[in-house]
Amino acid sequence: MTVTADPSAYDLDALRARVLPHDDGSVDDSIPRLAEADPGLCAVALALQDGTVRGSARSDTLFAMQSSVKPFLFALALLDTDGDALHRVGIEPTGEAFDAIKLESGTGRPPNPMVNAGALLTASLVDGGDVEGRSDRILRGLSAFAGRPLEIDERTAGEEREHGERNHALAHLMRAEGTLHVTADDAVEVYGRACAVLLDVQALAVMGATLAFGGVNPLTGERVVPGSVARDVVSVMATCGVYDGSGTWMRRVGVPAKSSVSGALVLSAPRMLGAAIVSPPLDRQGTSVRGRIASEMLSDDLGLHVFATR
Ligand code: GLU
């Protein structure tokens, strides 16, 4: 029988040392800011139910959330629309890349909230009136998930705006289908600013833990979203969070997660813990190579696989 380690005593620096030699994958270059990322960066953090947050070396290094923001945009959209967001976006996996120019056939809705089309829509459903109001509301909501005030990297936000052609294409397609109620510029701007939110792995682990513990932030004790919202979000992370790699991820890691082009990964192990890893080199599906390996090791060592019966 495998002995499961105690998360409150688990050696995160030893885990980091085990994954550091894996130097394959390539750093995303969709915007200049991402292309400058340090390929040697690797940091891991865990957030536990008692509010303890534990980090490896470099766990205070800042990075942009990019797509790791998507579960939280979905959560805020569900909260602010009283669940109506569930009718506005699909929840089926696509088996395609994150920015595929494709909507759900028959409905014109985005396929799910974890791909770009879905996140453009969920970000537009958050309260706030105009671009500025919605962006502020998102930043406040994300800060509540993290348990500390977060900030936007204006350079990343500017580059997302300048290089966001595919996101513009998706937004215009949704306008044509009648499924996006704000302008394409508005949708791309608000989503791009959300992708540009800066944090470290400790804050991201707390965000994952807030979802894992039914919407209550274990650090602050604040109920950020209702338990039903957290459950819906974690369910969709499980099926769609790692894009076209979601099936393999679920079999091998077995923990709902969201990947991103900055090399960040957020994991929500229901009732157990939240975890986050950052390491910029990505595999072909846009998942951090070291992040995936570290997640497999964490899952095995801490017994996190949701379908494991031992
Ligand atoms: N900002 C990126 C985009 O919209 C996010 C994609 C990702 O992190 O997977 O293209």
mmCIF file of N, CA and C in Angstrom, residues 221-294:
data_model
loop_
_atom_site.group_PDB
_atom_site.id
_atom_site.type_symbol
_atom_site.label_atom_id
_atom_site.label_comp_id
_atom_site.label_asym_id
_atom_site.label_seq_id
_atom_site.Cartn_x
_atom_site.Cartn_y
_atom_site.Cartn_z
ATOM 1 N N GLY A 221 -11.473 33.323 5.572
ATOM 2 C CA GLY A 221 -12.766 32.859 6.078
ATOM 3 C C GLY A 221 -13.946 33.449 5.317
ATOM 4 N N GLU A 222 -13.668 34.304 4.321
ATOM 5 C CA GLU A 222 -14.761 34.933 3.557
ATOM 6 C C GLU A 222 -15.420 33.936 2.606
ATOM 7 N N ARG A 223 -16.771 33.954 2.600
ATOM 8 C CA ARG A 223 -17.456 33.177 1.560
ATOM 9 C C ARG A 223 -17.438 34.013 0.290
ATOM 10 N N VAL A 224 -16.706 33.562 -0.712
ATOM 11 C CA VAL A 224 -16.537 34.354 -1.928
ATOM 12 C C VAL A 224 -17.643 34.032 -2.929
ATOM 13 N N VAL A 225 -17.987 32.743 -3.052
ATOM 14 C CA VAL A 225 -19.102 32.321 -3.916
ATOM 15 C C VAL A 225 -19.859 31.198 -3.190
ATOM 16 N N PRO A 226 -21.131 30.987 -3.529
ATOM 17 C CA PRO A 226 -21.876 29.875 -2.919
ATOM 18 C C PRO A 226 -21.257 28.520 -3.281
ATOM 19 N N GLY A 227 -21.515 27.532 -2.439
ATOM 20 C CA GLY A 227 -20.988 26.188 -2.677
ATOM 21 C C GLY A 227 -21.413 25.626 -4.028
ATOM 22 N N SER A 228 -22.627 25.946 -4.463
ATOM 23 C CA SER A 228 -23.108 25.413 -5.748
ATOM 24 C C SER A 228 -22.295 25.984 -6.907
ATOM 25 N N VAL A 229 -21.870 27.236 -6.792
ATOM 26 C CA VAL A 229 -21.046 27.857 -7.839
ATOM 27 C C VAL A 229 -19.675 27.187 -7.867
ATOM 28 N N ALA A 230 -19.074 27.005 -6.677
ATOM 29 C CA ALA A 230 -17.751 26.360 -6.620
ATOM 30 C C ALA A 230 -17.832 24.969 -7.243
ATOM 31 N N ARG A 231 -18.893 24.246 -6.928
ATOM 32 C CA ARG A 231 -19.023 22.884 -7.469
ATOM 33 C C ARG A 231 -19.139 22.899 -8.990
ATOM 34 N N ASP A 232 -19.946 23.819 -9.527
ATOM 35 C CA ASP A 232 -20.077 23.919 -10.987
ATOM 36 C C ASP A 232 -18.734 24.246 -11.639
ATOM 37 N N VAL A 233 -18.008 25.172 -11.043
ATOM 38 C CA VAL A 233 -16.732 25.592 -11.632
ATOM 39 C C VAL A 233 -15.723 24.440 -11.605
ATOM 40 N N VAL A 234 -15.612 23.770 -10.462
ATOM 41 C CA VAL A 234 -14.635 22.680 -10.346
ATOM 42 C C VAL A 234 -15.005 21.532 -11.298
ATOM 43 N N SER A 235 -16.299 21.283 -11.483
ATOM 44 C CA SER A 235 -16.734 20.241 -12.421
ATOM 45 C C SER A 235 -16.234 20.543 -13.832
ATOM 46 N N VAL A 236 -16.356 21.801 -14.239
ATOM 47 C CA VAL A 236 -15.950 22.157 -15.600
ATOM 48 C C VAL A 236 -14.420 22.198 -15.719
ATOM 49 N N MET A 237 -13.731 22.560 -14.635
ATOM 50 C CA MET A 237 -12.260 22.455 -14.651
ATOM 51 C C MET A 237 -11.859 20.994 -14.891
ATOM 52 N N ALA A 238 -12.584 20.078 -14.269
ATOM 53 C CA ALA A 238 -12.238 18.658 -14.386
ATOM 54 C C ALA A 238 -12.365 18.159 -15.824
ATOM 55 N N THR A 239 -13.375 18.649 -16.530
ATOM 56 C CA THR A 239 -13.617 18.123 -17.880
ATOM 57 C C THR A 239 -12.963 18.950 -18.988
ATOM 58 N N CYS A 240 -12.720 20.243 -18.729
ATOM 59 C CA CYS A 240 -12.267 21.138 -19.800
ATOM 60 C C CYS A 240 -11.033 21.970 -19.450
ATOM 61 N N GLY A 241 -10.505 21.861 -18.239
ATOM 62 C CA GLY A 241 -9.500 22.813 -17.750
ATOM 63 C C GLY A 241 -8.158 22.749 -18.429
ATOM 64 N N VAL A 242 -7.831 21.594 -19.034
ATOM 65 C CA VAL A 242 -6.508 21.464 -19.650
ATOM 66 C C VAL A 242 -6.688 21.312 -21.173
ATOM 67 N N TYR A 243 -7.700 22.025 -21.680
ATOM 68 C CA TYR A 243 -7.982 22.047 -23.120
ATOM 69 C C TYR A 243 -8.069 20.630 -23.693
ATOM 70 N N ASP A 244 -7.346 20.427 -24.836
ATOM 71 C CA ASP A 244 -7.402 19.125 -25.497
ATOM 72 C C ASP A 244 -6.517 18.092 -24.796
ATOM 73 N N GLY A 245 -5.994 18.441 -23.619
ATOM 74 C CA GLY A 245 -5.249 17.460 -22.830
ATOM 75 C C GLY A 245 -6.019 17.065 -21.582
ATOM 76 N N SER A 246 -7.295 17.450 -21.501
ATOM 77 C CA SER A 246 -8.060 17.268 -20.257
ATOM 78 C C SER A 246 -8.280 15.801 -19.887
ATOM 79 N N GLY A 247 -8.484 14.938 -20.899
ATOM 80 C CA GLY A 247 -8.729 13.519 -20.601
ATOM 81 C C GLY A 247 -7.500 12.859 -19.997
ATOM 82 N N THR A 248 -6.364 13.092 -20.638
ATOM 83 C CA THR A 248 -5.119 12.506 -20.140
ATOM 84 C C THR A 248 -4.794 13.058 -18.753
ATOM 85 N N TRP A 249 -5.013 14.359 -18.589
ATOM 86 C CA TRP A 249 -4.764 14.987 -17.282
ATOM 87 C C TRP A 249 -5.605 14.311 -16.196
ATOM 88 N N MET A 250 -6.883 14.121 -16.495
ATOM 89 C CA MET A 250 -7.783 13.568 -15.474
ATOM 90 C C MET A 250 -7.389 12.132 -15.134
ATOM 91 N N ARG A 251 -6.986 11.365 -16.143
ATOM 92 C CA ARG A 251 -6.577 9.990 -15.859
ATOM 93 C C ARG A 251 -5.302 9.984 -15.029
ATOM 94 N N ARG A 252 -4.348 10.816 -15.406
ATOM 95 C CA ARG A 252 -3.033 10.730 -14.779
ATOM 96 C C ARG A 252 -2.932 11.505 -13.461
ATOM 97 N N VAL A 253 -3.477 12.745 -13.438
ATOM 98 C CA VAL A 253 -3.371 13.580 -12.224
ATOM 99 C C VAL A 253 -4.638 13.418 -11.373
ATOM 100 N N GLY A 254 -5.786 13.443 -12.029
ATOM 101 C CA GLY A 254 -7.034 13.217 -11.303
ATOM 102 C C GLY A 254 -7.440 14.351 -10.377
ATOM 103 N N VAL A 255 -6.963 15.557 -10.675
ATOM 104 C CA VAL A 255 -7.342 16.728 -9.868
ATOM 105 C C VAL A 255 -7.815 17.820 -10.826
ATOM 106 N N PRO A 256 -9.022 18.370 -10.637
ATOM 107 C CA PRO A 256 -9.475 19.464 -11.493
ATOM 108 C C PRO A 256 -8.447 20.591 -11.500
ATOM 109 N N ALA A 257 -8.152 21.116 -12.697
ATOM 110 C CA ALA A 257 -7.072 22.103 -12.806
ATOM 111 C C ALA A 257 -7.314 23.023 -13.995
ATOM 112 N N LYS A 258 -6.589 24.128 -14.007
ATOM 113 C CA LYS A 258 -6.596 25.004 -15.195
ATOM 114 C C LYS A 258 -5.168 25.382 -15.540
ATOM 115 N N SER A 259 -4.843 25.202 -16.825
ATOM 116 C CA SER A 259 -3.515 25.538 -17.346
ATOM 117 C C SER A 259 -3.542 26.940 -17.950
ATOM 118 N N SER A 260 -2.360 27.455 -18.274
ATOM 119 C CA SER A 260 -2.325 28.775 -18.918
ATOM 120 C C SER A 260 -1.017 28.971 -19.672
ATOM 121 N N VAL A 261 -1.019 29.936 -20.601
ATOM 122 C CA VAL A 261 0.175 30.170 -21.411
ATOM 123 C C VAL A 261 1.334 30.788 -20.631
ATOM 124 N N SER A 262 1.073 31.316 -19.446
ATOM 125 C CA SER A 262 2.199 31.828 -18.648
ATOM 126 C C SER A 262 2.914 30.683 -17.929
ATOM 127 N N GLY A 263 2.393 29.471 -18.081
ATOM 128 C CA GLY A 263 2.999 28.314 -17.417
ATOM 129 C C GLY A 263 2.457 28.122 -16.022
ATOM 130 N N ALA A 264 1.394 28.867 -15.690
ATOM 131 C CA ALA A 264 0.760 28.703 -14.384
ATOM 132 C C ALA A 264 -0.264 27.578 -14.460
ATOM 133 N N LEU A 265 -0.398 26.875 -13.350
ATOM 134 C CA LEU A 265 -1.426 25.832 -13.215
ATOM 135 C C LEU A 265 -2.064 26.016 -11.859
ATOM 136 N N VAL A 266 -3.394 25.999 -11.819
ATOM 137 C CA VAL A 266 -4.083 26.022 -10.528
ATOM 138 C C VAL A 266 -4.845 24.710 -10.384
ATOM 139 N N LEU A 267 -4.743 24.110 -9.212
ATOM 140 C CA LEU A 267 -5.401 22.820 -8.948
ATOM 141 C C LEU A 267 -6.356 22.968 -7.770
ATOM 142 N N SER A 268 -7.546 22.367 -7.899
ATOM 143 C CA SER A 268 -8.513 22.367 -6.794
ATOM 144 C C SER A 268 -8.871 20.925 -6.476
ATOM 145 N N ALA A 269 -8.348 20.421 -5.379
ATOM 146 C CA ALA A 269 -8.665 19.057 -4.946
ATOM 147 C C ALA A 269 -9.785 19.176 -3.909
ATOM 148 N N PRO A 270 -11.036 18.866 -4.293
ATOM 149 C CA PRO A 270 -12.171 19.140 -3.417
ATOM 150 C C PRO A 270 -11.986 18.584 -2.002
ATOM 151 N N ARG A 271 -12.246 19.429 -1.019
ATOM 152 C CA ARG A 271 -12.173 19.119 0.423
ATOM 153 C C ARG A 271 -10.751 18.789 0.889
ATOM 154 N N MET A 272 -9.763 18.901 0.010
ATOM 155 C CA MET A 272 -8.391 18.540 0.416
ATOM 156 C C MET A 272 -7.451 19.737 0.424
ATOM 157 N N LEU A 273 -7.283 20.368 -0.729
ATOM 158 C CA LEU A 273 -6.343 21.493 -0.797
ATOM 159 C C LEU A 273 -6.441 22.208 -2.145
ATOM 160 N N GLY A 274 -5.810 23.372 -2.184
ATOM 161 C CA GLY A 274 -5.569 24.065 -3.444
ATOM 162 C C GLY A 274 -4.074 24.044 -3.689
ATOM 163 N N ALA A 275 -3.668 24.006 -4.951
ATOM 164 C CA ALA A 275 -2.239 24.010 -5.266
ATOM 165 C C ALA A 275 -2.013 24.869 -6.495
ATOM 166 N N ALA A 276 -0.799 25.396 -6.607
ATOM 167 C CA ALA A 276 -0.440 26.135 -7.821
ATOM 168 C C ALA A 276 1.022 25.905 -8.128
ATOM 169 N N ILE A 277 1.306 25.898 -9.416
ATOM 170 C CA ILE A 277 2.668 25.692 -9.904
ATOM 171 C C ILE A 277 2.862 26.684 -11.037
ATOM 172 N N VAL A 278 4.055 27.245 -11.141
ATOM 173 C CA VAL A 278 4.375 28.011 -12.344
ATOM 174 C C VAL A 278 5.725 27.553 -12.882
ATOM 175 N N SER A 279 5.755 27.334 -14.190
ATOM 176 C CA SER A 279 7.000 27.074 -14.904
ATOM 177 C C SER A 279 6.685 27.300 -16.385
ATOM 178 N N PRO A 280 7.319 28.311 -17.005
ATOM 179 C CA PRO A 280 6.875 28.774 -18.333
ATOM 180 C C PRO A 280 6.976 27.798 -19.518
ATOM 181 N N PRO A 281 7.980 26.904 -19.622
ATOM 182 C CA PRO A 281 7.979 26.062 -20.837
ATOM 183 C C PRO A 281 6.731 25.171 -20.930
ATOM 184 N N LEU A 282 6.091 25.207 -22.107
ATOM 185 C CA LEU A 282 4.796 24.539 -22.308
ATOM 186 C C LEU A 282 4.920 23.347 -23.253
ATOM 187 N N ASP A 283 4.010 22.394 -23.093
ATOM 188 C CA ASP A 283 3.915 21.302 -24.068
ATOM 189 C C ASP A 283 3.006 21.740 -25.227
ATOM 190 N N ARG A 284 2.709 20.825 -26.143
ATOM 191 C CA ARG A 284 1.943 21.194 -27.342
ATOM 192 C C ARG A 284 0.509 21.608 -27.028
ATOM 193 N N GLN A 285 -0.016 21.185 -25.883
ATOM 194 C CA GLN A 285 -1.391 21.563 -25.521
ATOM 195 C C GLN A 285 -1.445 22.822 -24.662
ATOM 196 N N GLY A 286 -0.277 23.458 -24.474
ATOM 197 C CA GLY A 286 -0.258 24.711 -23.714
ATOM 198 C C GLY A 286 -0.208 24.500 -22.216
ATOM 199 N N THR A 287 0.223 23.324 -21.790
ATOM 200 C CA THR A 287 0.344 23.061 -20.347
ATOM 201 C C THR A 287 1.818 23.089 -19.959
ATOM 202 N N SER A 288 2.098 23.695 -18.824
ATOM 203 C CA SER A 288 3.477 23.735 -18.324
ATOM 204 C C SER A 288 4.017 22.308 -18.182
ATOM 205 N N VAL A 289 5.183 22.072 -18.783
ATOM 206 C CA VAL A 289 5.764 20.722 -18.717
ATOM 207 C C VAL A 289 6.108 20.351 -17.276
ATOM 208 N N ARG A 290 6.859 21.255 -16.598
ATOM 209 C CA ARG A 290 7.202 20.935 -15.202
ATOM 210 C C ARG A 290 5.952 20.939 -14.329
ATOM 211 N N GLY A 291 4.992 21.802 -14.692
ATOM 212 C CA GLY A 291 3.748 21.870 -13.914
ATOM 213 C C GLY A 291 2.990 20.556 -13.976
ATOM 214 N N ARG A 292 2.966 19.954 -15.159
ATOM 215 C CA ARG A 292 2.264 18.671 -15.300
ATOM 216 C C ARG A 292 2.977 17.581 -14.511
ATOM 217 N N ILE A 293 4.303 17.554 -14.615
ATOM 218 C CA ILE A 293 5.055 16.514 -13.901
ATOM 219 C C ILE A 293 4.906 16.708 -12.389
ATOM 220 N N ALA A 294 5.005 17.950 -11.941
ATOM 221 C CA ALA A 294 4.863 18.222 -10.499
ATOM 222 C C ALA A 294 3.457 17.843 -10.023
#
